[in-house]
XYZ file of C-alpha atoms in Angstrom:
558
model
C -37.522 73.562 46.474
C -33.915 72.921 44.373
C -33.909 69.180 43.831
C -29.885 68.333 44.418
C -28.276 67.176 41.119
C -27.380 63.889 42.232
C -30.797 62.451 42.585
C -31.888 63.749 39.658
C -28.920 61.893 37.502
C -29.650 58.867 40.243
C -32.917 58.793 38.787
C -32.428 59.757 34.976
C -29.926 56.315 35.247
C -31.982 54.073 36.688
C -35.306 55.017 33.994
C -32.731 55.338 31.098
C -34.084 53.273 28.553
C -31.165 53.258 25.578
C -27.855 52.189 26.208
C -26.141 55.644 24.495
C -28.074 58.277 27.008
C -27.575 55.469 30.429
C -23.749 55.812 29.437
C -23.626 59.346 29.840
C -26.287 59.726 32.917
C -23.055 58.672 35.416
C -20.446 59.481 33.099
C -18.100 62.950 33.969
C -16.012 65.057 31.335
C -12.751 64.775 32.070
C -12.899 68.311 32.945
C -15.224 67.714 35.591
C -11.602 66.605 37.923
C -10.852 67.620 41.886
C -11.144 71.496 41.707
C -13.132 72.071 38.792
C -15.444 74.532 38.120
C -18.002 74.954 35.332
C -16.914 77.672 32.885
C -18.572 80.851 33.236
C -18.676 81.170 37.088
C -16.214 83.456 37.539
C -16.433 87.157 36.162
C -14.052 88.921 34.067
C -11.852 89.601 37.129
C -12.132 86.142 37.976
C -14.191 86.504 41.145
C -17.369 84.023 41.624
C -21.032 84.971 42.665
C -21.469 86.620 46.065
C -23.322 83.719 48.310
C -24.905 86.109 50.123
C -26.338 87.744 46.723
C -27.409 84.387 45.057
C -28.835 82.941 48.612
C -30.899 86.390 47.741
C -31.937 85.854 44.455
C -32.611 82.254 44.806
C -35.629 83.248 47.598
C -36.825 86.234 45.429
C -40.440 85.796 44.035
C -41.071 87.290 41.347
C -44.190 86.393 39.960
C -47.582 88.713 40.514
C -49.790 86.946 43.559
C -52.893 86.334 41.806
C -54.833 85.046 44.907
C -57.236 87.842 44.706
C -58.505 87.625 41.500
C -62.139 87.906 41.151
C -64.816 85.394 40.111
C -65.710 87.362 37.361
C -62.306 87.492 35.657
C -61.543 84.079 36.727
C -64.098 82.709 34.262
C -63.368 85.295 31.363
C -59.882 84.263 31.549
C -60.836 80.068 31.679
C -63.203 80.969 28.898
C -60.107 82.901 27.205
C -57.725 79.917 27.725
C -60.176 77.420 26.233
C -60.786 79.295 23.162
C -57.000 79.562 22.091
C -57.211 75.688 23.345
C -59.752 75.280 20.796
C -57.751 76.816 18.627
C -54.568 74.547 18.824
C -56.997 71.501 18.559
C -57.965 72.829 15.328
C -54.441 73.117 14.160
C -52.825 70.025 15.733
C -56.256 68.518 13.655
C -55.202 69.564 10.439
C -51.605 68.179 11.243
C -52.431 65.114 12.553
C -54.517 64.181 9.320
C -52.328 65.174 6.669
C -48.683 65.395 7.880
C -48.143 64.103 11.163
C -44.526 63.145 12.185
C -43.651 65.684 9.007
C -41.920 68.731 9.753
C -44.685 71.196 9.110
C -48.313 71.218 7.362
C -48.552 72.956 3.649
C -52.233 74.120 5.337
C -53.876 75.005 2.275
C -52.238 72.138 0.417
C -52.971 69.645 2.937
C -49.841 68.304 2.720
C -46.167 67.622 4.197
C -43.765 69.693 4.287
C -39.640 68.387 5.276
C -38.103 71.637 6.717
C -36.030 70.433 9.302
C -34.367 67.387 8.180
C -37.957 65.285 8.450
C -37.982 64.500 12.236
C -40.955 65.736 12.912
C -40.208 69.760 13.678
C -44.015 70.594 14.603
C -44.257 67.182 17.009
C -41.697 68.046 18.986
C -41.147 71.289 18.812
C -45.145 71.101 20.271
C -44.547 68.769 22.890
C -45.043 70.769 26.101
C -47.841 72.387 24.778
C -49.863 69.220 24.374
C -48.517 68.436 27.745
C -49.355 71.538 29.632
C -52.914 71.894 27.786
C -53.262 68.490 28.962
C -54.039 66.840 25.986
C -51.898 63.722 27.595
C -53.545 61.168 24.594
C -52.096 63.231 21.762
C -48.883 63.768 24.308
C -48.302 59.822 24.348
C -48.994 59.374 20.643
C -46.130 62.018 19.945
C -43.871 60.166 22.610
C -44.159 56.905 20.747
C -43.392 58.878 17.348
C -40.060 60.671 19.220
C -38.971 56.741 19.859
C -38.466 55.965 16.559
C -36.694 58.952 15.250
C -33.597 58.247 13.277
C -31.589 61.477 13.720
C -28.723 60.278 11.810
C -32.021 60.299 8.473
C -31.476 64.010 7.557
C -34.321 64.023 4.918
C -32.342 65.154 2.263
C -30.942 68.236 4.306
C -28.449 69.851 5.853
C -29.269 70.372 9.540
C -29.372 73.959 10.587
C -27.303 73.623 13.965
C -29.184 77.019 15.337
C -32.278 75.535 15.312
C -32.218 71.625 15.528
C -31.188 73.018 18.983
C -33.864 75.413 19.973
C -36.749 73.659 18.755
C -35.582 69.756 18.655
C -32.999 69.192 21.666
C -34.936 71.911 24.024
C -38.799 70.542 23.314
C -37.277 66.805 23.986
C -35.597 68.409 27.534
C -38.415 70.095 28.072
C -40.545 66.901 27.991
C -38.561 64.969 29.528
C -38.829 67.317 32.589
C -42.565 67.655 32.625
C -43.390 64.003 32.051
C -40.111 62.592 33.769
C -40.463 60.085 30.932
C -36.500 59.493 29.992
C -37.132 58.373 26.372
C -37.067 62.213 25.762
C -33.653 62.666 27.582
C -32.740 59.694 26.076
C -32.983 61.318 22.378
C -31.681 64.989 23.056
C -28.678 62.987 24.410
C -28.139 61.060 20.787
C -28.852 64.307 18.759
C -26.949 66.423 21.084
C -24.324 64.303 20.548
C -24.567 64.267 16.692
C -24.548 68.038 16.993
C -21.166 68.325 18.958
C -19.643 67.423 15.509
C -20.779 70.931 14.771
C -18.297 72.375 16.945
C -15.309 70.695 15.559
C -13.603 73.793 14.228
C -10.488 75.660 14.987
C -11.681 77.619 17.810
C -15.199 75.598 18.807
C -17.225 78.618 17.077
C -20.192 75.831 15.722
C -20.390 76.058 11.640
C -24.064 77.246 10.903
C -24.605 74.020 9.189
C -24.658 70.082 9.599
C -24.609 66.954 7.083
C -25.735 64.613 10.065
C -24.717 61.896 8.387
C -20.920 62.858 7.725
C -20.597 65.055 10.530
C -18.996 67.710 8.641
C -19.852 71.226 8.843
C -20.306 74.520 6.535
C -21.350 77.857 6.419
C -25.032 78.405 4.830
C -23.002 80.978 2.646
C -21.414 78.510 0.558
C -17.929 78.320 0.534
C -17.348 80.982 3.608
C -17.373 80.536 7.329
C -19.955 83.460 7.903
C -22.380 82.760 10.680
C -23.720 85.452 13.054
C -24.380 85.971 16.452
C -27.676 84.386 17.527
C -26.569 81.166 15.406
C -23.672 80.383 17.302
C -24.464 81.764 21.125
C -27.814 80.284 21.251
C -26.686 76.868 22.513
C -26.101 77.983 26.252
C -29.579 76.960 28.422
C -30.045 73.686 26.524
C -26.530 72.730 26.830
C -26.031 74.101 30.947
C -29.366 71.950 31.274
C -27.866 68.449 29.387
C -24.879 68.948 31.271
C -26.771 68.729 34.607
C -29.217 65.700 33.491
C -25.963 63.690 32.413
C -23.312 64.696 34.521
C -21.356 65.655 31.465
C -19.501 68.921 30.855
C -19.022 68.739 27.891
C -22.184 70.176 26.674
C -21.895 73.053 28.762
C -18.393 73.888 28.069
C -18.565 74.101 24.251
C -21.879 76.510 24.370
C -19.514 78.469 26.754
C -16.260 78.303 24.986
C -17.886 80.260 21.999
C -18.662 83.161 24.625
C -14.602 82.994 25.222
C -13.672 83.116 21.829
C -15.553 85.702 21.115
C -14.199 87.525 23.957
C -10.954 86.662 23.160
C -10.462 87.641 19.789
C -12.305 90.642 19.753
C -11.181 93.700 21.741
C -13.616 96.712 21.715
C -12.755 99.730 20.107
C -9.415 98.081 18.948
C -7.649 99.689 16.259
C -9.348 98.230 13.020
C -11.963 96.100 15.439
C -15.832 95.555 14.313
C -16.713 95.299 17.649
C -16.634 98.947 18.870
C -19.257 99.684 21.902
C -18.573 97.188 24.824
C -21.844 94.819 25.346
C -22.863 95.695 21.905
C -22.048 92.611 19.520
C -21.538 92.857 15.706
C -23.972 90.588 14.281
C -21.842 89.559 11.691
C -18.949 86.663 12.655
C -16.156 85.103 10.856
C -16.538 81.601 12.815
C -13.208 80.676 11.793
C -11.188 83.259 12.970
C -13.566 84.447 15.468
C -13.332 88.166 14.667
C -16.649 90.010 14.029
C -17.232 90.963 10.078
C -18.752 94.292 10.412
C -19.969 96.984 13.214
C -23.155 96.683 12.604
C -25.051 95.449 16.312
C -28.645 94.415 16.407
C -31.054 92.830 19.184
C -33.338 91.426 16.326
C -32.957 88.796 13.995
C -28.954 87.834 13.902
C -28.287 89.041 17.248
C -31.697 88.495 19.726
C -31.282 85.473 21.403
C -27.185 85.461 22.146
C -28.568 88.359 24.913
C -31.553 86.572 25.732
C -29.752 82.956 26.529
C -26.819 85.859 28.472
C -29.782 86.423 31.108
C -31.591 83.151 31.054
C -29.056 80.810 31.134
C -27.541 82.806 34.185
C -31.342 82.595 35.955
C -31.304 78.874 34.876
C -27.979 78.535 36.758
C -29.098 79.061 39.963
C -27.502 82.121 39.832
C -24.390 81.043 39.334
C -23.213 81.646 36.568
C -21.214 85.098 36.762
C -19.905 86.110 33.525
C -23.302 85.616 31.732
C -24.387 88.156 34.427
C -21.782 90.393 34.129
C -21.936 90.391 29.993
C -25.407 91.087 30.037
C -25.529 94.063 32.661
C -23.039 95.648 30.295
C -24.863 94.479 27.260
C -28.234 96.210 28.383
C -26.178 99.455 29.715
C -24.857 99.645 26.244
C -28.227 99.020 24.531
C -29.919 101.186 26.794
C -27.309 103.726 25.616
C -26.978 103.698 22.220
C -29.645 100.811 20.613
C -33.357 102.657 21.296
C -34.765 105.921 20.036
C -38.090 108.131 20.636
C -39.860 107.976 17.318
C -41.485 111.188 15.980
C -44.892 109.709 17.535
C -43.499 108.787 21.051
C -42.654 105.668 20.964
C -39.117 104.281 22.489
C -38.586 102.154 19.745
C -34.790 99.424 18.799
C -32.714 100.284 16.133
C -29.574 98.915 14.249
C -26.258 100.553 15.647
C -23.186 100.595 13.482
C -20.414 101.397 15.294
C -22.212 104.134 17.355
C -24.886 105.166 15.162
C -28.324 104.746 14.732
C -30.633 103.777 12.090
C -34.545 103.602 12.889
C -35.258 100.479 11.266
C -36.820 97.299 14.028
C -38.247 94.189 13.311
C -40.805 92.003 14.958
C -37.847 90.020 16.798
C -37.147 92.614 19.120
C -40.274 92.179 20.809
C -38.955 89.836 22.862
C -37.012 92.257 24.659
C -39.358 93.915 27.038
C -40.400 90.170 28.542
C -36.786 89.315 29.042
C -35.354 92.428 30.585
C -38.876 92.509 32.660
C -37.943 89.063 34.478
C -34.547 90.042 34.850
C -35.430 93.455 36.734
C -37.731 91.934 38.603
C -35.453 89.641 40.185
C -32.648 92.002 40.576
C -34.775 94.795 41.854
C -34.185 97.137 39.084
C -37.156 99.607 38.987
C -35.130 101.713 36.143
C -35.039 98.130 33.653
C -38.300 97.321 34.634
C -39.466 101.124 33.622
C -37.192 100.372 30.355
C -39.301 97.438 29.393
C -42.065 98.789 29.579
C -42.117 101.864 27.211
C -40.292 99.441 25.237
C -43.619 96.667 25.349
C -45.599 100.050 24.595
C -44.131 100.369 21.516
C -44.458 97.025 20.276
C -47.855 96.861 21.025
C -48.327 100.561 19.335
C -47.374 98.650 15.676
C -49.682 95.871 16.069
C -52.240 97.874 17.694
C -52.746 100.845 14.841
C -53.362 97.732 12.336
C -56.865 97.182 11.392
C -56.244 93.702 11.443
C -54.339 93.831 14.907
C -51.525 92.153 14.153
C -48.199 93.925 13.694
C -45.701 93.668 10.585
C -42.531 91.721 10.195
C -40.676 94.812 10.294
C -40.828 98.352 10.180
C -38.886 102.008 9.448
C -39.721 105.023 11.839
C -38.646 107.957 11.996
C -37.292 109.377 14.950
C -37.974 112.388 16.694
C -36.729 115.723 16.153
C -34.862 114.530 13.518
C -36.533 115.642 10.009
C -33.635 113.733 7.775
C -35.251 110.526 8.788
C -38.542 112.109 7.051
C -36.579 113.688 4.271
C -34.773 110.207 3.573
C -37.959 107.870 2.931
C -38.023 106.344 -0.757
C -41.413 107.643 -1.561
C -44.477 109.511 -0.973
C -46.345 106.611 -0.332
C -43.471 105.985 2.631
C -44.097 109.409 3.914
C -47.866 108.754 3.505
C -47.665 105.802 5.910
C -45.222 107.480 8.045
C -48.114 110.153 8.314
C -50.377 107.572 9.543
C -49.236 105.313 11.543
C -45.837 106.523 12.839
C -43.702 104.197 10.698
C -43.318 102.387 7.090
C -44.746 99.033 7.183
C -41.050 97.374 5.273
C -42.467 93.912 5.581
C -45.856 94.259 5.511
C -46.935 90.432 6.660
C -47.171 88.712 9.817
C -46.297 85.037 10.150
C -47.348 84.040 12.903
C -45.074 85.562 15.479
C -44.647 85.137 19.342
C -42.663 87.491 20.144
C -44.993 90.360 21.376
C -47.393 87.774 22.966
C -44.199 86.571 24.923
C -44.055 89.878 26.405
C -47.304 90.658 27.419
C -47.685 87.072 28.993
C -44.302 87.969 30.863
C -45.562 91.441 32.308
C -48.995 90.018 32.718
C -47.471 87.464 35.162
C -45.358 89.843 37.021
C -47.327 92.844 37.287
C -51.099 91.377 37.040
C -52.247 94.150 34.992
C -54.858 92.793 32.924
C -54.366 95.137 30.858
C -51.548 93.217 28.960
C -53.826 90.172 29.113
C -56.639 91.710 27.050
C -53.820 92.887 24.336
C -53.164 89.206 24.075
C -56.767 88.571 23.792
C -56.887 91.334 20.668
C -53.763 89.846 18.809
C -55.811 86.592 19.418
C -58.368 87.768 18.300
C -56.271 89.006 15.204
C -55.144 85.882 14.486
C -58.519 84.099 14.457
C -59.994 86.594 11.831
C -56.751 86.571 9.477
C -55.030 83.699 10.205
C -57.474 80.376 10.529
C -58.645 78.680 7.679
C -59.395 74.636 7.318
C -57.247 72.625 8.736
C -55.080 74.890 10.664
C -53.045 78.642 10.602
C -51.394 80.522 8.100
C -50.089 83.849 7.728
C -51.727 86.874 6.243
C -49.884 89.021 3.485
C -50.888 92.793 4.711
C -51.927 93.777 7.936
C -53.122 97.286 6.644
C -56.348 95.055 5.671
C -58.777 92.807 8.055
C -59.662 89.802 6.858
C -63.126 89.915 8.319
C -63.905 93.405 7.064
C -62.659 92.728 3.800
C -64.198 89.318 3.254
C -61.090 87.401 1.774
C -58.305 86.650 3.337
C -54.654 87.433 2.150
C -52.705 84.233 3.010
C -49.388 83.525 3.335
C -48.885 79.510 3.602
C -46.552 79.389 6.403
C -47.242 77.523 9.620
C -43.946 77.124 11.367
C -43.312 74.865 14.638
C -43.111 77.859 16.385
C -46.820 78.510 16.114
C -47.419 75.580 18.254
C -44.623 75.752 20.243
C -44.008 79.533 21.086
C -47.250 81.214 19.600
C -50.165 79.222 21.146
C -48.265 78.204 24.104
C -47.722 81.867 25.655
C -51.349 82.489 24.606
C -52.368 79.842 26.756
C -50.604 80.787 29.588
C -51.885 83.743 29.749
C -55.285 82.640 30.344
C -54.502 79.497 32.379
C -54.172 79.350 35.573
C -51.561 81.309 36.898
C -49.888 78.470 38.594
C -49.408 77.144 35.902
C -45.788 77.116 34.656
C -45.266 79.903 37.453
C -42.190 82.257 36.657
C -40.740 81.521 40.123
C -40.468 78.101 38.966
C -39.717 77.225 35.420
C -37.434 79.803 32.749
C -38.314 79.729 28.936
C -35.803 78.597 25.854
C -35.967 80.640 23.322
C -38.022 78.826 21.434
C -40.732 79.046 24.819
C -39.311 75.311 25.781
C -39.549 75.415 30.019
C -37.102 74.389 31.859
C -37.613 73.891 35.921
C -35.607 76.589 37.827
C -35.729 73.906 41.061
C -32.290 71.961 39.812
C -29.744 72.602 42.664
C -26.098 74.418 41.049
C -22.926 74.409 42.718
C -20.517 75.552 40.233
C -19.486 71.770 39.057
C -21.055 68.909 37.199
């Protein structure tokens, strides 16, 4: 059921507990006029979404019907559940004793570490999980923390813009709409609203950067105005979302008005222009002048999420929103196109493209890819997507898979098949020699903790019911629990050529972002909960694996 807008802002006003959020639950941009409609509903030939089509989307199920699931794999998959349940307890432990309300743990320090401008990165970042594992007494401990956060206290640090978004403003909206309880909305209002300083620039392109306290804005290049393409379109679902809770624009049109920049002042295959296969972004970005840097376009780290939040934050829309549509069916055409490659063992493996050419180098970030496009051909029907995503999941899994300590590396080389100069180009024998065994060259070697691949198997597990990509979830779990836990919490391992467990030591790295709790565990969970549980058909994930409820009515306006 799609709960109409009105009576959820009718609502959010009358709980609002802090005078700067209950000013903005009735208050309208001045945008927001007789006639006005949200940016990004109409297309790039300025026609709106089909009724007909979105009355047909809106009805489409897409999630697997698990109703005839068998006893027997019921309980492995409870027993499942409560073992990675376990295993958050045991982290969240180690946190709550020695740094809670810091940004992370130092886990084999025991002790605080301020990452993210000191406001407690892990807490909130974690705060759906605790709610949707139901540990509701650790849930309303956090809560009480969240009230006292001074967000204008930076800690000593600038505030990356990127991700005080991802992980602070969308865990608060995501709490807020699981517990209704407004003191969330309340505070991703007031930060929110400190970020919008962000955008304060010559063409609304958001500096990388934040002194909270001065509101002014930099590059994290000193003395440049690079940022890149995840940083600055990555702002879309939390800021379509605020717009809806408050009944204020303005949110939503500054996350949009950096897709129309970018649009704007960048013309593919332009004489002189970066930007040279349509869909395919340069990675790079002058945020001043809003002209891409260099050619080179990438659906990993610099460029994954801009596509991502393209699909999402058009499912989150109700549909609605056209151009995000549009830009990402000619994003994936292009990708499709020119952005994979069969590696020399079979695999249909992402790449960097500059200009039009390839390079077989892919990093764990891309694993996300298979899970997004998966949810997005289910709903529009796509059989040749859905096919896509799946050798594409097959070839994630393939890195982590040939590791003895099941876990796959941060990133990786590969040659590609039937084409020996990819061979005949590795640095050294000892490249060729791991090329000979496992398929590719292990560049980064480690593995931090990463959600990425789970993310994917929990999305095809849910839509296809294959077990199959449940029990690879289980393995990497299983991974993680032999290389990975140690007193007090999680950390990373260095190698993951060498099991922990077989080798008896383990090979730390001391890194235990937010994302562990937030992203990591949580799609582990919900792999083995119940399936009704945060169903598909109901809820669409943040980037950072925040839910947000599908069920809010959209009309086009605010």
């Amino acid at each position: 059921m799609r709960v109409p807008l009105l009576s959820i802002c009718v609502a959010a006003a009358a709980m609002a507990a802090t005078s700067v959020a209950a000013s903005a639950y009735g208050a309208r941009a001045t945008a927001a006029s007789a006639g006005y409609q949200a940016a990004g509903t109409t297309n790039s030939q300025g026609e709106t979404a089909s009724a007909s089509r979105v009355e047909a989307l809106r009805s489409r199920r897409v999630q697997y019907d698990f109703s005839n699931e068998s006893a027997h794999d019921k309980k492995i998959r409870r027993a499942r559940a409560q073992s990675i349940k376990e295993g958050f307890v045991h982290a969240w432990g180690g946190y709550s004793k020695y740094a809670y309300g810091a940004d992370e743990l130092d886990v084999l320090n025991k002790k605080p570490k301020t990452t993210r401008n000191g406001w407690g990165a892990t807490l909130v970042d974690a705060l759906d999980t605790l709610w949707i594992m139901g540990l509701k007494d650790e849930f309303a401990r956090a809560r009480d923390f969240v009230a006292t956060i001074d967000f204008r206290r930076d800690g000593g640090q600038l505030a990356k813009v990127f991700e005080t978004n991802i992980r602070y403003v969308g865990g608060l909206l995501s709490a807020y709409e699981l517990s209704s309880d407004t003191v969330f909305l309340d505070k991703a209002v007031e930060l929110a609203d400190i970020l919008m300083a962000a955008f304060d620039t010559p063409l609304g392109i958001p500096w990388q950067m934040l002194n909270v306290t001065s509101g002014v804005g930099s590059s994290e290049s000193a003395g440049t105005n690079d940022s890149n393409l995840a940083e600055i379109g990555t702002f879309q679902m939390e800021f379509f979302r605020l717009s809806q809770l408050t009944a204020n624009a303005t949110y939503h049109e500054a996350a949009q008005n950096v897709i129309t920049m970018l649009l704007r002042k960048n013309d593919a295959g332009a004489p002189g222009s970066s930007y040279v296969v349509p869909g395919l972004y340069p990675v790079g970005i002058d945020m001043v002048n809003g002209t891409f840097t260099k050619s080179s376009a990438y659906w990993g780290g610099g460029g994954d999420s801009f596509y991502e939040y393209l699909a999402k934050t058009w499912v989150l829309s109700d549909f609605m929103l056209e151009r995000d549509r549009e830009l990402w069916s000619q994003s994936i055409d292009a990708f499709a196109k020119y952005a994979v490659a069969e590696s020399s063992d079979g695999y249909l493996l992402t790449g960097f493209v500059d200009g039009t050419k390839f390079y077989p180098y892919t990093d764990t970030f891309t694993n996300f890819i298979p899970g997004t496009l998966a949810l997005v051909s289910k709903i529009v029907g796509s059989d040749k997507y859905f096919s896509l995503a799946s050798s594409l999941l097959e070839a994630g899994y393939s890195v982590f898979e040939k590791m003895p300590s099941s876990l796959g590396a941060e990133s990786i080389r590969f040659v590609r098949k039937n084409v020996p100069s990819d061979y005949t180009a590795l640095p050294s024998q000892a490249a060729k020699d791991q090329v000979d065994r496992y398929g590719f060259v292990l560049q980064r070697p480690y593995y931090v903790l990463r959600p990425e691949l789970i993310e994917s198997l929990y999305y095809m597990y849910r839509l296809t019911g294959d077990v199959v990509y449940a029990d690879r979830a289980w393995k990497i779990w299983q991974g993680i629990q032999r290389n990975c836990r140690v007193a007090n919490g999680y950390v990373g391992t260095a190698d993951v050529t060498v099991d922990a467990f077989a080798a008896g030591v383990k090979n730390t790295v001391d890194s235990t972002e937010s994302f562990f709790f937030a992203e990591t565990l949580l799609y582990l969970y919900l792999t083995f909960a119940d399936q009704d549980t945060i169903s598909l058909d109901d809820w669409v994930f943040t980037t950072e694996a925040h839910p947000l409820s599908r069920s809010i009515a959209f009309d086009g306006t605010f």
